[in-house]
PDB file of C-alpha atoms in Angstrom:
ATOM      1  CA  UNK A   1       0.000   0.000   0.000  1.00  0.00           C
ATOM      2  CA  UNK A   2       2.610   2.449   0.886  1.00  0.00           C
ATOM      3  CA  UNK A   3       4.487   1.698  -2.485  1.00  0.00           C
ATOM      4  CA  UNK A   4       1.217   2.254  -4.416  1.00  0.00           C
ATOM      5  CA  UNK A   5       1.205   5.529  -2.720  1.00  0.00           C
ATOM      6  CA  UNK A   6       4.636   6.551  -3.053  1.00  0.00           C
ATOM      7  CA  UNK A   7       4.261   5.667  -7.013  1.00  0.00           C
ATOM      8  CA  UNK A   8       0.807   7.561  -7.031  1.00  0.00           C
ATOM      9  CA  UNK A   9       2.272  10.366  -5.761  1.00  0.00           C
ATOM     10  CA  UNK A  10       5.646  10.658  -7.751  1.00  0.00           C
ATOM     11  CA  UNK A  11       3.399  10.214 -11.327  1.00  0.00           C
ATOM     12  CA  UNK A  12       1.489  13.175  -9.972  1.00  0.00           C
ATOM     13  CA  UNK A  13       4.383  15.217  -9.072  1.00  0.00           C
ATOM     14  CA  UNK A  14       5.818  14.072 -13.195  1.00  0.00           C
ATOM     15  CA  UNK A  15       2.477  14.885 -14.473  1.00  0.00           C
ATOM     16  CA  UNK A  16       2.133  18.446 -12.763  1.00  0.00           C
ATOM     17  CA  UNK A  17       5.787  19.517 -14.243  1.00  0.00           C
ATOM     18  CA  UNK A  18       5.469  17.867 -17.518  1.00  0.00           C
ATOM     19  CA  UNK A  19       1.883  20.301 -17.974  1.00  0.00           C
ATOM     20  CA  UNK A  20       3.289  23.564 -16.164  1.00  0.00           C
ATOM     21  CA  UNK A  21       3.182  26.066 -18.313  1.00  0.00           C
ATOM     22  CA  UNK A  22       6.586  28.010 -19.179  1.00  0.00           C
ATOM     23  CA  UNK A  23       5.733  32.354 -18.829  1.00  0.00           C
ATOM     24  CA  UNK A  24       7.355  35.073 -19.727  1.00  0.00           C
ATOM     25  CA  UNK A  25       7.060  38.911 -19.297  1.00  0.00           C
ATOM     26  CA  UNK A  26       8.918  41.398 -21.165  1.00  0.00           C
ATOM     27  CA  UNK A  27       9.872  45.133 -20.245  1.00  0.00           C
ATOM     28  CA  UNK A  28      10.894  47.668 -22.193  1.00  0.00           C
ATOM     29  CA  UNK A  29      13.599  50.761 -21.029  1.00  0.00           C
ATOM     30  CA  UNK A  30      15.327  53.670 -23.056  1.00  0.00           C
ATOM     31  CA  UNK A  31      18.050  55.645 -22.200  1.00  0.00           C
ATOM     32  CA  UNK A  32      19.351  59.018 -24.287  1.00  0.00           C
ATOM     33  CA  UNK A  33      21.391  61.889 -23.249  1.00  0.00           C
ATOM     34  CA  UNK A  34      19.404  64.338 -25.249  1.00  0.00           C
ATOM     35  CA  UNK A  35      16.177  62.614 -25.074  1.00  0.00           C
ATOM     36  CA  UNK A  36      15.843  61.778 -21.092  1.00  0.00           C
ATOM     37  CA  UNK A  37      19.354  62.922 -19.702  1.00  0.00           C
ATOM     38  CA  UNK A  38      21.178  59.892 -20.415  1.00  0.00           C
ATOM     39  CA  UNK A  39      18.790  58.242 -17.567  1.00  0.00           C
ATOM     40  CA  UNK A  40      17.175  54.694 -17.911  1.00  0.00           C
ATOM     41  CA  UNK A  41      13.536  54.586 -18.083  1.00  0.00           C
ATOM     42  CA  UNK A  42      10.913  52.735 -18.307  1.00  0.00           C
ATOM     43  CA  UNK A  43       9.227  53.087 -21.472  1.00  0.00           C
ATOM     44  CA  UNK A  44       5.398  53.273 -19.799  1.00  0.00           C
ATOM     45  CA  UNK A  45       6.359  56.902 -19.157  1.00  0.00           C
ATOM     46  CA  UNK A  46       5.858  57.848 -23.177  1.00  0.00           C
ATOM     47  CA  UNK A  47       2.543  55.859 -23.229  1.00  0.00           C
ATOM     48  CA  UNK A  48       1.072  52.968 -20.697  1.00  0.00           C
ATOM     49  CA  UNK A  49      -0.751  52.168 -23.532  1.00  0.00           C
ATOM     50  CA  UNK A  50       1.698  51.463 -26.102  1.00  0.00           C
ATOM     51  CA  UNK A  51       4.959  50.441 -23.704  1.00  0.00           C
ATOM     52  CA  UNK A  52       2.856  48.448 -21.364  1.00  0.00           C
ATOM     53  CA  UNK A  53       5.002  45.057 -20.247  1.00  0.00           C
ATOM     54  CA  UNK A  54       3.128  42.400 -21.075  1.00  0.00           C
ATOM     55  CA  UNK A  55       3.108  38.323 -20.347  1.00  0.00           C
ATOM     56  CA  UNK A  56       2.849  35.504 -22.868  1.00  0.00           C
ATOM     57  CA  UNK A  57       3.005  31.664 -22.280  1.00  0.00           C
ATOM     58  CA  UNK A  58       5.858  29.848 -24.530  1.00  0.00           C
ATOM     59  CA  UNK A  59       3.977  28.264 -27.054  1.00  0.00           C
ATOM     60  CA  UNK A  60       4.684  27.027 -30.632  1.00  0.00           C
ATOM     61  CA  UNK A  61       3.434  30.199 -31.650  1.00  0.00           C
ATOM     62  CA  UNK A  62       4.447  33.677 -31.653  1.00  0.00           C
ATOM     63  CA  UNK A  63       3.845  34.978 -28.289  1.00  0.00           C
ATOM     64  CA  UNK A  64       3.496  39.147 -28.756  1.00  0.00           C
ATOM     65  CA  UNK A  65       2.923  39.698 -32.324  1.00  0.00           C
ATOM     66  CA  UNK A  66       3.805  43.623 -32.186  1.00  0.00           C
ATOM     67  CA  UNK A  67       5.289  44.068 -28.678  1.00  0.00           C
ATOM     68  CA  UNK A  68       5.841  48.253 -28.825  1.00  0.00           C
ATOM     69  CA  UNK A  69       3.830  48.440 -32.003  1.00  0.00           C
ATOM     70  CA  UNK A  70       8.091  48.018 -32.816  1.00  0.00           C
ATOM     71  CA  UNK A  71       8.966  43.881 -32.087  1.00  0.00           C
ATOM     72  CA  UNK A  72       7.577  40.191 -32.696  1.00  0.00           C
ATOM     73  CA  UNK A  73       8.633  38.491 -30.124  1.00  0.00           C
ATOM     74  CA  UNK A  74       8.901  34.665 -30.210  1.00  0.00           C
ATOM     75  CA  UNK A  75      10.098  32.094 -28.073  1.00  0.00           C
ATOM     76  CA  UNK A  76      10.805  27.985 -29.017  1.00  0.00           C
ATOM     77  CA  UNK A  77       8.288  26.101 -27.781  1.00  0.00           C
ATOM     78  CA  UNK A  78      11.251  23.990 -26.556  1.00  0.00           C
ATOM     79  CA  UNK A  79      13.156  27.004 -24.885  1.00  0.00           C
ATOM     80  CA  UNK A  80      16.153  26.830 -27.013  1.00  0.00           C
ATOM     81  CA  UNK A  81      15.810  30.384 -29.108  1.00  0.00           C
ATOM     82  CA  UNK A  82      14.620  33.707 -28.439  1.00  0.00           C
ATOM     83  CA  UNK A  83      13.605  35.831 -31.605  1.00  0.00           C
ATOM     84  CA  UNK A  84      13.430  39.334 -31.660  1.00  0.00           C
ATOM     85  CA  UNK A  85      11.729  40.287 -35.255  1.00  0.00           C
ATOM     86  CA  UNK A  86      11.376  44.055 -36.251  1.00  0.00           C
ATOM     87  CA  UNK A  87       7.672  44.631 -37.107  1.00  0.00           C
ATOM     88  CA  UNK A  88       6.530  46.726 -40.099  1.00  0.00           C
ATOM     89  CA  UNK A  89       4.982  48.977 -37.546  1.00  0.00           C
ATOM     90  CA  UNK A  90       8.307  49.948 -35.957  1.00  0.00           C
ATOM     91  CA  UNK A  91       9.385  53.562 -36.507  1.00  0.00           C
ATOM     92  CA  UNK A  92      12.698  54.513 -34.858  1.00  0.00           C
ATOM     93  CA  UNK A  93      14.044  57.767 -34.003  1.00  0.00           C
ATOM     94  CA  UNK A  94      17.136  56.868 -35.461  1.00  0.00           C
ATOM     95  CA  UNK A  95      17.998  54.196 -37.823  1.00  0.00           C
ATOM     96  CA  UNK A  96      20.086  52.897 -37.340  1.00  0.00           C
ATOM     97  CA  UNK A  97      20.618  53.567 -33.037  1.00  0.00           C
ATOM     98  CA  UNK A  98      23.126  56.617 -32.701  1.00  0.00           C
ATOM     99  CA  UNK A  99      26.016  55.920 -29.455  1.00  0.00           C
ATOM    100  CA  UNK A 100      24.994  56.748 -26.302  1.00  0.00           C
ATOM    101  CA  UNK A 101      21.330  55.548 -27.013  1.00  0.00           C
ATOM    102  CA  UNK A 102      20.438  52.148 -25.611  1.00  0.00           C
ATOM    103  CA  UNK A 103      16.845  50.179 -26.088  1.00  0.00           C
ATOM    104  CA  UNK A 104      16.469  47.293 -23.622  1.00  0.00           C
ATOM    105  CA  UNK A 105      14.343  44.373 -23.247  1.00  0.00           C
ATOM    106  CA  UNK A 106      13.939  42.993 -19.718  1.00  0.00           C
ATOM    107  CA  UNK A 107      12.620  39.171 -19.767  1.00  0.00           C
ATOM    108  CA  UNK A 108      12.166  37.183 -16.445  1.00  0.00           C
ATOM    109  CA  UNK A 109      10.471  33.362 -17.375  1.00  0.00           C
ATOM    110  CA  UNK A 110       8.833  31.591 -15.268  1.00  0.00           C
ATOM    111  CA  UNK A 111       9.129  27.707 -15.062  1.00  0.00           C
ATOM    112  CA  UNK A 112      11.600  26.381 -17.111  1.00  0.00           C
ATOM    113  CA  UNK A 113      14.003  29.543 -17.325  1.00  0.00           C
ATOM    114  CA  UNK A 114      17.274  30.348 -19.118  1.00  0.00           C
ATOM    115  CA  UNK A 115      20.217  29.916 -17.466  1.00  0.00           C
ATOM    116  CA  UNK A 116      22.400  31.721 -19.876  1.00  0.00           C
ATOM    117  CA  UNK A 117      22.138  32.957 -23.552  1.00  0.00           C
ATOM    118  CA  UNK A 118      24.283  34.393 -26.536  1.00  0.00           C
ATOM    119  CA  UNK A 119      23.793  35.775 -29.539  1.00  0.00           C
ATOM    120  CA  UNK A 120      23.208  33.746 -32.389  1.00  0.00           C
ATOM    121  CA  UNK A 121      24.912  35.098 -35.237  1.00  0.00           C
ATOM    122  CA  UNK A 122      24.683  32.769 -37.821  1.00  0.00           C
ATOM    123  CA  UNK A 123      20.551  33.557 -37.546  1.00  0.00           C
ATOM    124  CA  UNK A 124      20.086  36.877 -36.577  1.00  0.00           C
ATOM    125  CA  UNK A 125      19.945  39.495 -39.513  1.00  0.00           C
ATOM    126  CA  UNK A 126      23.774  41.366 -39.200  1.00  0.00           C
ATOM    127  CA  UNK A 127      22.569  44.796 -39.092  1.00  0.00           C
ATOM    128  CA  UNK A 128      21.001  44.117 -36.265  1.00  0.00           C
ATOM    129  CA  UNK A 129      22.975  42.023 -33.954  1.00  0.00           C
ATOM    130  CA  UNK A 130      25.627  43.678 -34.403  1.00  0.00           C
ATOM    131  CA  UNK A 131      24.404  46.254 -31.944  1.00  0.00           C
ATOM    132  CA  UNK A 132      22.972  43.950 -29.461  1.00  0.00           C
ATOM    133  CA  UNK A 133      23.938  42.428 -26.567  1.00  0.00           C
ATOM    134  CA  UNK A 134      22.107  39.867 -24.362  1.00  0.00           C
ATOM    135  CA  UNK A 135      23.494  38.777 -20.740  1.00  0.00           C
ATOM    136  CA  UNK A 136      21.681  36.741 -17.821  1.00  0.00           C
ATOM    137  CA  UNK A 137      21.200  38.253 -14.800  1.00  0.00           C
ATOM    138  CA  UNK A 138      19.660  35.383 -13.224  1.00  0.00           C
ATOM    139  CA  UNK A 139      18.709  32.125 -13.848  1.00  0.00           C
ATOM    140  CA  UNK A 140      14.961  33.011 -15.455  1.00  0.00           C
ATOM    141  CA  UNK A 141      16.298  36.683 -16.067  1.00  0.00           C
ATOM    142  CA  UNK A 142      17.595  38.343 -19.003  1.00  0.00           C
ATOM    143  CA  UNK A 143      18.350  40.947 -20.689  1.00  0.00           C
ATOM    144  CA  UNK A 144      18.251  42.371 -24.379  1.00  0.00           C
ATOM    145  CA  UNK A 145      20.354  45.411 -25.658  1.00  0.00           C
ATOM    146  CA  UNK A 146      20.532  47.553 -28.468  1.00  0.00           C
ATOM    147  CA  UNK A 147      22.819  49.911 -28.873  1.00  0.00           C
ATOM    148  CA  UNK A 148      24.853  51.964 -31.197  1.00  0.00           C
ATOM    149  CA  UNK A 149      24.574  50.647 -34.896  1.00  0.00           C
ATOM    150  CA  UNK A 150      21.133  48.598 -34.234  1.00  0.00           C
ATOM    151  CA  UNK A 151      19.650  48.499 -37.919  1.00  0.00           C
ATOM    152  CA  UNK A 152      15.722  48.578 -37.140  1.00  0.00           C
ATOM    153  CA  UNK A 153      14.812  48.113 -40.797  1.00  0.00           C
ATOM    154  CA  UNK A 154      11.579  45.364 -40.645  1.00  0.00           C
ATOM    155  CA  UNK A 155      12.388  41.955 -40.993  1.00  0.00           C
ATOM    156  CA  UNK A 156      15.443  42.153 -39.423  1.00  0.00           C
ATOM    157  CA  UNK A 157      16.182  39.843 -35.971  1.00  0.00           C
ATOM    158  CA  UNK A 158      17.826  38.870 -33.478  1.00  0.00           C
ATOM    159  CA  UNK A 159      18.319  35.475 -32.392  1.00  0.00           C
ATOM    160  CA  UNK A 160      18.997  34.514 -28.635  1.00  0.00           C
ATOM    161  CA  UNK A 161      20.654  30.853 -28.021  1.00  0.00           C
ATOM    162  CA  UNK A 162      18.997  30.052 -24.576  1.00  0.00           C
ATOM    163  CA  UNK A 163      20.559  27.675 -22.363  1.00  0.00           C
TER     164      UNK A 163
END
């Protein structure tokens, strides 16, 4: 009896992780020396509406179609890329981003999280990766850069290797 519950119990512990759903949320922050004294900021304070951080569940599809009417965002359904696509919608200030300007994407998962990631080169569009950067800050936290040279033309990307 007490193996029968032992086994009961360790199939339900298998079956709750194998169906636990993998989240993410996603931030946005700018920082300019002309535009907001060189200061970091969240993007909500140009429009709640438009810079809001939002949550998706990893999925075989694309999570946040338009995130900042500027980014599809898309994660592997098996955790092992994150792709940053520039939407037709985007419109820069710049293009491509001018030194001293930096555009960052804040991600913190939920479940099954990163424990480091990297650039992929070989996938991402060059004009853009170029200027990125991506760094872990914890496992389940990360963090996406752009900086000077960033080519925001659509269709371009940036592929993350997750780990």
């Amino acid at each position: 009896m007490f193996h029968k519950s032992i086994l009961a119990a360790a199939v339900a512990l298998t079956a709750g992780a194998a169906s636990a759903d993998t989240m993410f949320t996603v931030a946005n922050t700018f920082q300019d020396p002309q535009m907001n004294g060189g200061n970091e900021i969240s993007t909500i304070a140009f429009s709640a509406d438009v810079y809001a951080n939002q949550a998706a569940t990893v999925s075989a599809d694309i999570e946040i179609p338009n995130f900042v009417n500027f980014y599809e965002i898309d994660v592997a359904e098996d955790m092992s890329t994150l792709t940053m696509t520039v939407s037709e919608t985007a419109k820069p200030a710049n293009n491509p981003m001018p030194a001293e300007r930096f555009d960052r994407y804040y991600y913190t998962f939920t479940g099954a999280g990163p424990a480091s990631a990297s650039i992929n080169a070989d996938a991402s569009t060059a004009a853009i990766a170029d200027g990125a950067t991506v760094a872990v800050t914890t496992t389940g936290r990360l963090v996406v850069a752009f900086g000077e040279g960033a080519d925001f033309t659509p269709g371009n990307k940036v592929v993350v290797n997750l780990q």
